[in-house]
mmCIF file of C-alpha atoms in Angstrom:
data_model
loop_
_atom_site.group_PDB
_atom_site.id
_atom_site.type_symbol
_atom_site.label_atom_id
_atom_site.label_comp_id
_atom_site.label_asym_id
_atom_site.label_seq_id
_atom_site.Cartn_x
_atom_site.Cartn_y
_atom_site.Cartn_z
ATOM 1 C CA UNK A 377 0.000 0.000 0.000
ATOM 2 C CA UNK A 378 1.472 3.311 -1.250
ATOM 3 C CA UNK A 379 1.895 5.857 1.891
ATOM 4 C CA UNK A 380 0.421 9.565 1.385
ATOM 5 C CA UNK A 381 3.535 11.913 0.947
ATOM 6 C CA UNK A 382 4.641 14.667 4.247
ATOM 7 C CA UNK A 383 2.981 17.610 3.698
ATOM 8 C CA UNK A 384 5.311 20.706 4.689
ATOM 9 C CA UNK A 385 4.506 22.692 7.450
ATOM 10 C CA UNK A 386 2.592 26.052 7.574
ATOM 11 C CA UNK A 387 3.115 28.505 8.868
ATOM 12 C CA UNK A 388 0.864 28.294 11.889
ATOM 13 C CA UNK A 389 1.872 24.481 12.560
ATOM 14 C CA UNK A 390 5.733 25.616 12.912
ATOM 15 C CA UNK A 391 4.425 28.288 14.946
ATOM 16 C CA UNK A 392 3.114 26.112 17.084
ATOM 17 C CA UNK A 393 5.551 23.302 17.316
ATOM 18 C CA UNK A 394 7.922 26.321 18.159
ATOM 19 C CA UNK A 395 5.971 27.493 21.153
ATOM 20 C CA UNK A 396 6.038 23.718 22.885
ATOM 21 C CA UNK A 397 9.694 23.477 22.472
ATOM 22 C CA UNK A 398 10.817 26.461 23.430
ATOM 23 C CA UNK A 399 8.629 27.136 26.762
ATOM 24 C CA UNK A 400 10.283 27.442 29.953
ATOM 25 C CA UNK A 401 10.159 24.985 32.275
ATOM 26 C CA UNK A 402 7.939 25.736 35.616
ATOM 27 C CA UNK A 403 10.329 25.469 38.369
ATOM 28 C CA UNK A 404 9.948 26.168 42.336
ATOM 29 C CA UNK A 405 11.943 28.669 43.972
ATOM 30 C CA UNK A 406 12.284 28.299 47.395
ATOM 31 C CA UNK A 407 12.164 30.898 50.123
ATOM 32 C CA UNK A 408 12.681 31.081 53.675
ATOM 33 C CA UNK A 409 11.845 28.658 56.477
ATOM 34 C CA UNK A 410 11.045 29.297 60.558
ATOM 35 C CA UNK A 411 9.851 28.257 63.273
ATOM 36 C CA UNK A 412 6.043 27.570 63.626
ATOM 37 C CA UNK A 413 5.038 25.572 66.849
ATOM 38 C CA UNK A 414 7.492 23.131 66.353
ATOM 39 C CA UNK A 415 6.914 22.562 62.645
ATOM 40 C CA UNK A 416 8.498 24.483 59.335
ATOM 41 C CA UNK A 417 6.468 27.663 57.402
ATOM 42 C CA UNK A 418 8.394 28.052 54.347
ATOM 43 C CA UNK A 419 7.754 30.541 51.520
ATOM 44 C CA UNK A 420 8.571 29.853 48.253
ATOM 45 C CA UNK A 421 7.553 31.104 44.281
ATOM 46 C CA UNK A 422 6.800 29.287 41.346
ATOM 47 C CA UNK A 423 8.304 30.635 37.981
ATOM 48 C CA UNK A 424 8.242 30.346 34.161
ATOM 49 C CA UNK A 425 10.904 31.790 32.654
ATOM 50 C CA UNK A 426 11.225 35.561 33.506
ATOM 51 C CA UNK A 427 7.247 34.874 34.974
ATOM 52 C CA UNK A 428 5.783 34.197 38.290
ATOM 53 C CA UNK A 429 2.991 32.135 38.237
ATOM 54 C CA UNK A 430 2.324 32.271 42.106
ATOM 55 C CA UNK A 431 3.469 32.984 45.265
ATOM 56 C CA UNK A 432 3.202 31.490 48.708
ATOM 57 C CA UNK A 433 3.653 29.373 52.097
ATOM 58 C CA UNK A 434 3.491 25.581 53.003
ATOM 59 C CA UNK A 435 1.571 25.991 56.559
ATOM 60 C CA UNK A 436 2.128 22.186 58.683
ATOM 61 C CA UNK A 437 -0.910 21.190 59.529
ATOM 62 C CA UNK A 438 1.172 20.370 62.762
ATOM 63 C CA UNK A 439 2.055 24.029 63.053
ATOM 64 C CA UNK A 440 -1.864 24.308 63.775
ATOM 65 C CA UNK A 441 -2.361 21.332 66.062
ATOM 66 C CA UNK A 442 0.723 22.585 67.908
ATOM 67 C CA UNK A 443 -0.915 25.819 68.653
ATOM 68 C CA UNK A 444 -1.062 26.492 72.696
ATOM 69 C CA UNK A 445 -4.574 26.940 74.201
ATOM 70 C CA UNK A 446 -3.548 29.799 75.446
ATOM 71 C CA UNK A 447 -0.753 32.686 74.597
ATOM 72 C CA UNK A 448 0.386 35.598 77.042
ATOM 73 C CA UNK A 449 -1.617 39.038 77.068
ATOM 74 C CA UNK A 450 0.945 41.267 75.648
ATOM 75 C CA UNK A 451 1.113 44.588 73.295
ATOM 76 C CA UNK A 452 1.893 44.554 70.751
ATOM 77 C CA UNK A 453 0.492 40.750 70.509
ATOM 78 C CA UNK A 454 3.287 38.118 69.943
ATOM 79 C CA UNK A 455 4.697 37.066 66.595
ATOM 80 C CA UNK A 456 4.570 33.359 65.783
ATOM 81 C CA UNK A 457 7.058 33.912 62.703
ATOM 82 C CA UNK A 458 8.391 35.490 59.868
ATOM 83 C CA UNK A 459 9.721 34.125 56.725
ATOM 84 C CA UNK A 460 10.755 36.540 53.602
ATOM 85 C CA UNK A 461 9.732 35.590 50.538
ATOM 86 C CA UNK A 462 11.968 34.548 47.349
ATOM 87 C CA UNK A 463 13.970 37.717 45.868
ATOM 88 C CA UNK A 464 11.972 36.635 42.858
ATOM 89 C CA UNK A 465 9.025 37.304 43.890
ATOM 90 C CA UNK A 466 9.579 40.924 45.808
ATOM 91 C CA UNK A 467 10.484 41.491 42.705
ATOM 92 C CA UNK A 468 7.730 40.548 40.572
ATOM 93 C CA UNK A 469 4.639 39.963 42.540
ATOM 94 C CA UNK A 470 4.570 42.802 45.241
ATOM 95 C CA UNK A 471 4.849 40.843 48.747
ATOM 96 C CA UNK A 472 7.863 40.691 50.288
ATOM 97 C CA UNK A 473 7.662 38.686 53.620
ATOM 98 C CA UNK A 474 4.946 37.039 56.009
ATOM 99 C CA UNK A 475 3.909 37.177 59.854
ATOM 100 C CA UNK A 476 2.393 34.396 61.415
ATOM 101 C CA UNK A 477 0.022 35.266 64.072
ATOM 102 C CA UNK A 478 -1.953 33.468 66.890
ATOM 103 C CA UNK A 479 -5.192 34.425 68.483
ATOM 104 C CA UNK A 480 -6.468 31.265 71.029
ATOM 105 C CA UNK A 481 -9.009 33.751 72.103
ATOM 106 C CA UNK A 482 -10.249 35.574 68.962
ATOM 107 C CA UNK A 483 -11.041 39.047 69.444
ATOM 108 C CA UNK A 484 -13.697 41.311 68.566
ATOM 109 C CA UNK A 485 -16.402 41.964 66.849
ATOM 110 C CA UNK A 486 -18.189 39.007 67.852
ATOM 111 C CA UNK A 487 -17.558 36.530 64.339
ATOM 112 C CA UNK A 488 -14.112 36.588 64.964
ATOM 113 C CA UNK A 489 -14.646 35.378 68.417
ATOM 114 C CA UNK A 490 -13.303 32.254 67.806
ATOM 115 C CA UNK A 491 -8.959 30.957 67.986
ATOM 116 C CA UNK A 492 -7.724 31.541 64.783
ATOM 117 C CA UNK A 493 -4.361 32.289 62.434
ATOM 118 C CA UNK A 494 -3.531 35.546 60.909
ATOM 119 C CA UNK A 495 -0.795 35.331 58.160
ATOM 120 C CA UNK A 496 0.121 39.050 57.038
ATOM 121 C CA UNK A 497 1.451 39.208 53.308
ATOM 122 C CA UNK A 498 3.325 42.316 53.330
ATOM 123 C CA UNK A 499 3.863 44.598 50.357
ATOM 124 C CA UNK A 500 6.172 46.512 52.644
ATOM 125 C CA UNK A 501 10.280 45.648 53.640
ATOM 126 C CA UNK A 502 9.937 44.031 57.168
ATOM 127 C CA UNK A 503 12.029 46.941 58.740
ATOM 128 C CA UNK A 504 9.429 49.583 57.722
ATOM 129 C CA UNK A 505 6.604 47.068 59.070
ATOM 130 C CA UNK A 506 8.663 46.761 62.304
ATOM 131 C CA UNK A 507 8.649 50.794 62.616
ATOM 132 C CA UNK A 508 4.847 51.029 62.670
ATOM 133 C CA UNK A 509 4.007 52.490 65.961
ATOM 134 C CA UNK A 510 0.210 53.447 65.217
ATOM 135 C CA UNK A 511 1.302 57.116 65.768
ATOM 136 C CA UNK A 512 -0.133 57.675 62.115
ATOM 137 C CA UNK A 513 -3.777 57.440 62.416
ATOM 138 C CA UNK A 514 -3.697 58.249 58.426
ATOM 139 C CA UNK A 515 -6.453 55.928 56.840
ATOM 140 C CA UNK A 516 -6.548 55.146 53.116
ATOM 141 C CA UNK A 517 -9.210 57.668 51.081
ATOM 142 C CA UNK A 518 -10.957 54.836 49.682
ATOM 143 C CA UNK A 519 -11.714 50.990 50.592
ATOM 144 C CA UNK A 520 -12.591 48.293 48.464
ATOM 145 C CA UNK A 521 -16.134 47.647 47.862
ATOM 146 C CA UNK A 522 -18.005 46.401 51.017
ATOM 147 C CA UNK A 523 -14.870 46.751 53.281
ATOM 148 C CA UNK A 524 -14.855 49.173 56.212
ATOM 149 C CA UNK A 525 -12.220 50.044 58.230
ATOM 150 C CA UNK A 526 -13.697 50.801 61.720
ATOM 151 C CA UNK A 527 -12.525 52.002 64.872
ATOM 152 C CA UNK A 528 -12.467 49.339 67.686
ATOM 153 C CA UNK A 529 -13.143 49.942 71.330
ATOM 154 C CA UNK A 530 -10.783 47.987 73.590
ATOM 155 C CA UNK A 531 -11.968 46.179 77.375
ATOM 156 C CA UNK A 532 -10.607 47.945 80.374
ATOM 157 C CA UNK A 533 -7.880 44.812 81.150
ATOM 158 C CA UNK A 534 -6.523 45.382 77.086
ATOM 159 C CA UNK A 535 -6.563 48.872 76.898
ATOM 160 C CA UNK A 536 -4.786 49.164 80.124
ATOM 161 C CA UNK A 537 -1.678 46.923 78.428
ATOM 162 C CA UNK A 538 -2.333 48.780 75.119
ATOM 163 C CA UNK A 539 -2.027 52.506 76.204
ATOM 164 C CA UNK A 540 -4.880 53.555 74.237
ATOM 165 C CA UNK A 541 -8.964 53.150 74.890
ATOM 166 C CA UNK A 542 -9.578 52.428 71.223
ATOM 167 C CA UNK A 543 -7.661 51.586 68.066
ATOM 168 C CA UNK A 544 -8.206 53.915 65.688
ATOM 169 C CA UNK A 545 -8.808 51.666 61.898
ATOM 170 C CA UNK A 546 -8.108 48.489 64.186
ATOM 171 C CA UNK A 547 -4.062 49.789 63.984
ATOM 172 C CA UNK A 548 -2.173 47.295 65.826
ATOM 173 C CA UNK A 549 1.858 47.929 66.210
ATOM 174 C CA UNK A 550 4.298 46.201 63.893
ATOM 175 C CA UNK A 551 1.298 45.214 62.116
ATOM 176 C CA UNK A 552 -0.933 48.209 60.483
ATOM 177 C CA UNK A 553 -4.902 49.141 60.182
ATOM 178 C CA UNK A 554 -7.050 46.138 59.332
ATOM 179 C CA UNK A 555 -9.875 46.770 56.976
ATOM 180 C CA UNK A 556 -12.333 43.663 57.241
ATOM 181 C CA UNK A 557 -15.595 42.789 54.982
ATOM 182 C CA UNK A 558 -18.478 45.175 56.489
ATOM 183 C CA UNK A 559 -20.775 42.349 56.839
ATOM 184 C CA UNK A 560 -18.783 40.340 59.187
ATOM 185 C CA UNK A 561 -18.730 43.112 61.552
ATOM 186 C CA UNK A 562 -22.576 42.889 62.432
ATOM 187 C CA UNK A 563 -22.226 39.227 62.557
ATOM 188 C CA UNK A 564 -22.760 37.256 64.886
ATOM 189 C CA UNK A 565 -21.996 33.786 62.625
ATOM 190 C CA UNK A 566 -18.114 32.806 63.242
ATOM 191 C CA UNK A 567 -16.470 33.365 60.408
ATOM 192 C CA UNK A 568 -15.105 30.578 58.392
ATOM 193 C CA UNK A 569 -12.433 32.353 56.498
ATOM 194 C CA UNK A 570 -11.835 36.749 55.124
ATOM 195 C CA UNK A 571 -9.103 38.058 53.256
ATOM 196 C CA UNK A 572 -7.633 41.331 55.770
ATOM 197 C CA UNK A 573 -6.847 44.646 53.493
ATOM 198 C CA UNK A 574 -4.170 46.251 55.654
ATOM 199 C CA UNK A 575 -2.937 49.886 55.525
ATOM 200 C CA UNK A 576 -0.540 52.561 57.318
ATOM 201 C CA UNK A 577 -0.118 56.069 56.603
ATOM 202 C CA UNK A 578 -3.239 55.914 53.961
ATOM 203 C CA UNK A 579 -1.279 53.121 51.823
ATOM 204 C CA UNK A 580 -1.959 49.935 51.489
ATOM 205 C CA UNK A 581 0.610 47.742 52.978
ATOM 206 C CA UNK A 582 -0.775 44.329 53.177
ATOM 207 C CA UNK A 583 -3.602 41.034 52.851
ATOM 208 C CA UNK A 584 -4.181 38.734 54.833
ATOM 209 C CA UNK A 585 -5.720 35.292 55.122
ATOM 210 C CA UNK A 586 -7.243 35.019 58.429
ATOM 211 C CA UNK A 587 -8.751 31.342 58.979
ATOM 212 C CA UNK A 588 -10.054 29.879 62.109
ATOM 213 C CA UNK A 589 -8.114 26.895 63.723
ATOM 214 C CA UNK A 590 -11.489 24.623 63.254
ATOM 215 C CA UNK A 591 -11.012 25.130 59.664
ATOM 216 C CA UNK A 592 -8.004 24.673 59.032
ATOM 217 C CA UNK A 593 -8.125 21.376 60.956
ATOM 218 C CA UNK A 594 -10.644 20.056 58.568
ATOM 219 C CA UNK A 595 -7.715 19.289 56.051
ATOM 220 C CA UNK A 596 -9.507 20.571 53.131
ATOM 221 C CA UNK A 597 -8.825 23.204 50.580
ATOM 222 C CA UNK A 598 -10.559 26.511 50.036
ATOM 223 C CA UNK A 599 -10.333 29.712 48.135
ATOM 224 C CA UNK A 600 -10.525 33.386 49.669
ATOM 225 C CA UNK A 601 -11.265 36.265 47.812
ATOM 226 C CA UNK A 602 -9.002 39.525 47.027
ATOM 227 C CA UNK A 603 -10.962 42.135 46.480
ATOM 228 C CA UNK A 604 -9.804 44.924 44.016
ATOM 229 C CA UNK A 605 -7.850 47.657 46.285
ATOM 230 C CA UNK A 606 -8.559 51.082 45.595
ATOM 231 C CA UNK A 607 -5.052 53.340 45.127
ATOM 232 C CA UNK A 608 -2.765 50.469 44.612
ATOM 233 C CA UNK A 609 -0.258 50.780 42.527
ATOM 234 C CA UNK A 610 2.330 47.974 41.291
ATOM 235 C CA UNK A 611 1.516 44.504 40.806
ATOM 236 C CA UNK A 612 -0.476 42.074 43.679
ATOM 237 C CA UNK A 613 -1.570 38.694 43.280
ATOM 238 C CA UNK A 614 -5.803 38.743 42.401
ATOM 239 C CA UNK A 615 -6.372 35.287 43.729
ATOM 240 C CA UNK A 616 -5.506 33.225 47.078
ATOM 241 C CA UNK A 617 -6.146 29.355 47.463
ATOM 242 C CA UNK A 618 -5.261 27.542 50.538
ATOM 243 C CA UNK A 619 -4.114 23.763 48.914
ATOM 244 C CA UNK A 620 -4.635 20.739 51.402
ATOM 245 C CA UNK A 621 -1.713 18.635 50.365
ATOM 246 C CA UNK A 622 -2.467 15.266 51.855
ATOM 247 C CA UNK A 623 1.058 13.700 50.959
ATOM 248 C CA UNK A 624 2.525 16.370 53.334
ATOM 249 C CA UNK A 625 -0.222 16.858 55.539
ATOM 250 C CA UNK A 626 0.200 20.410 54.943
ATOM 251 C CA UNK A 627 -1.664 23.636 53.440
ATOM 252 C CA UNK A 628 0.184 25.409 50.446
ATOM 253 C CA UNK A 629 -1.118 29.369 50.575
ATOM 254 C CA UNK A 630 -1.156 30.390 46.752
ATOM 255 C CA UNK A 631 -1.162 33.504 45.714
ATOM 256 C CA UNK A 632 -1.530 34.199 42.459
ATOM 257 C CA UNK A 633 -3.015 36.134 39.188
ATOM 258 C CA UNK A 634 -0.152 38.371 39.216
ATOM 259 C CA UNK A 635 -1.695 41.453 37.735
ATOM 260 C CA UNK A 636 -0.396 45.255 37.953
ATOM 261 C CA UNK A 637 -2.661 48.044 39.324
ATOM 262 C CA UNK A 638 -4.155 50.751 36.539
#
């Protein structure tokens, strides 16, 4: 049987063919490591090429179940950890280091009245977040849509540690102002999982997942919104995912949807 004769390639199939050979390989960059209740945090970036595809931290699920019932009353409140994030992506994505933080009690308003993890992004170097003070009471001149950024009254026993009756856009030192979704301030549901806009000196200077310690037992994944931030300029990642990875029995925090601000 005769066989059909090779047809030369056009133009578009070369094309093509081209592209697949010559991608980039997607490669892991890894990132710092500490300390988190006797189990690693580690940042680390994923890249293509000249390209970050997403930014992030592997979260133990042991660094949870480690967690203390109970943590001293202090101001400002204790730092778990801090891990800087891949010279890659300070570069290319806008964050350049985390804080782990620890609230056994939860705090107010009442849906966050339940022990849960704050991990701060920052968009900021960690010497100018260590500088905050609160002495700015500067808030941003616009929020994202349905975000508020209110001013929190403190009990006698905390404001007498704090210094301060009230703080003023829920500024907490070494950290910033917290900005939360309006409706989970008049809620009186715990929460189950909010993505924290954080600002000092009317600039946006972080996000933050902020996930109870119930949920993040349950050893399943979940997505958090990032809501479009008003005044930002220079690229942020537009979508988080928190990745139960069973093989590690750990969360990987993705960030990513690298996208610059108009």
């Amino acid at each position: 049987m005769s066989q059909a004769p090779l047809r030369p390639l056009t133009a578009v199939t070369a094309l093509v063919l081209f592209a697949c050979t010559s991608e980039a390989p997607i490669t892991e960059v890894a990132g710092e490591c500490a300390d988190a209740f006797q189990a690693p945090l580690c940042s680390w970036a994923t890249t293509q090429g000249d390209e970050v595809l997403a930014v992030g931290a592997t979260v133990a699920v042991a660094s949870i179940s480690n967690a203390p019932d109970q943590m001293p009353m202090a101001w400002p409140p204790p730092m778990v950890a801090t891990v800087g994030l891949p010279d890659v992506a300070r570069e290319k994505t806008g964050l350049t280091h985390l804080t782990m933080y620890w609230e056994p009690m939860g705090h107010m308003p009442d849906a966050y009245m339940v022990p849960h993890f704050d991990f701060h992004f920052y968009t900021i170097p960690s010497g100018e977040r260590d500088a905050i003070d609160c002495s700015d009471l500067t808030k941003p001149a616009a929020l994202p849509d349905a975000y508020s950024l209110p001013d929190e009254e403190l009990p006698p026993e905390f404001a007498a540690i704090a210094g301060v009756d009230k703080l003023v856009g829920v500024c907490v030192p070494e950290m910033g102002m917290h900005s939360l979704p309006t409706a989970e301030l008049t809620s009186k549901v715990p929460f189950r999982g909010t993505m924290v806009v954080g600002y000092y000196r009317g600039s946006h200077i972080f996000i933050e997942p902020m996930v109870p310690h119930a949920v993040l037992m349950e050893r399943r994944s979940f997505d958090l919104a990032i809501p479009t931030i008003p005044g930002r300029t220079g690229p942020l990642p537009t979508t988080f995912r928190a990745e139960y990875d069973p093989g590690q029995d750990a969360y990987r925090f993705t960030f990513s949807g690298i996208a610059s601000a108009p």
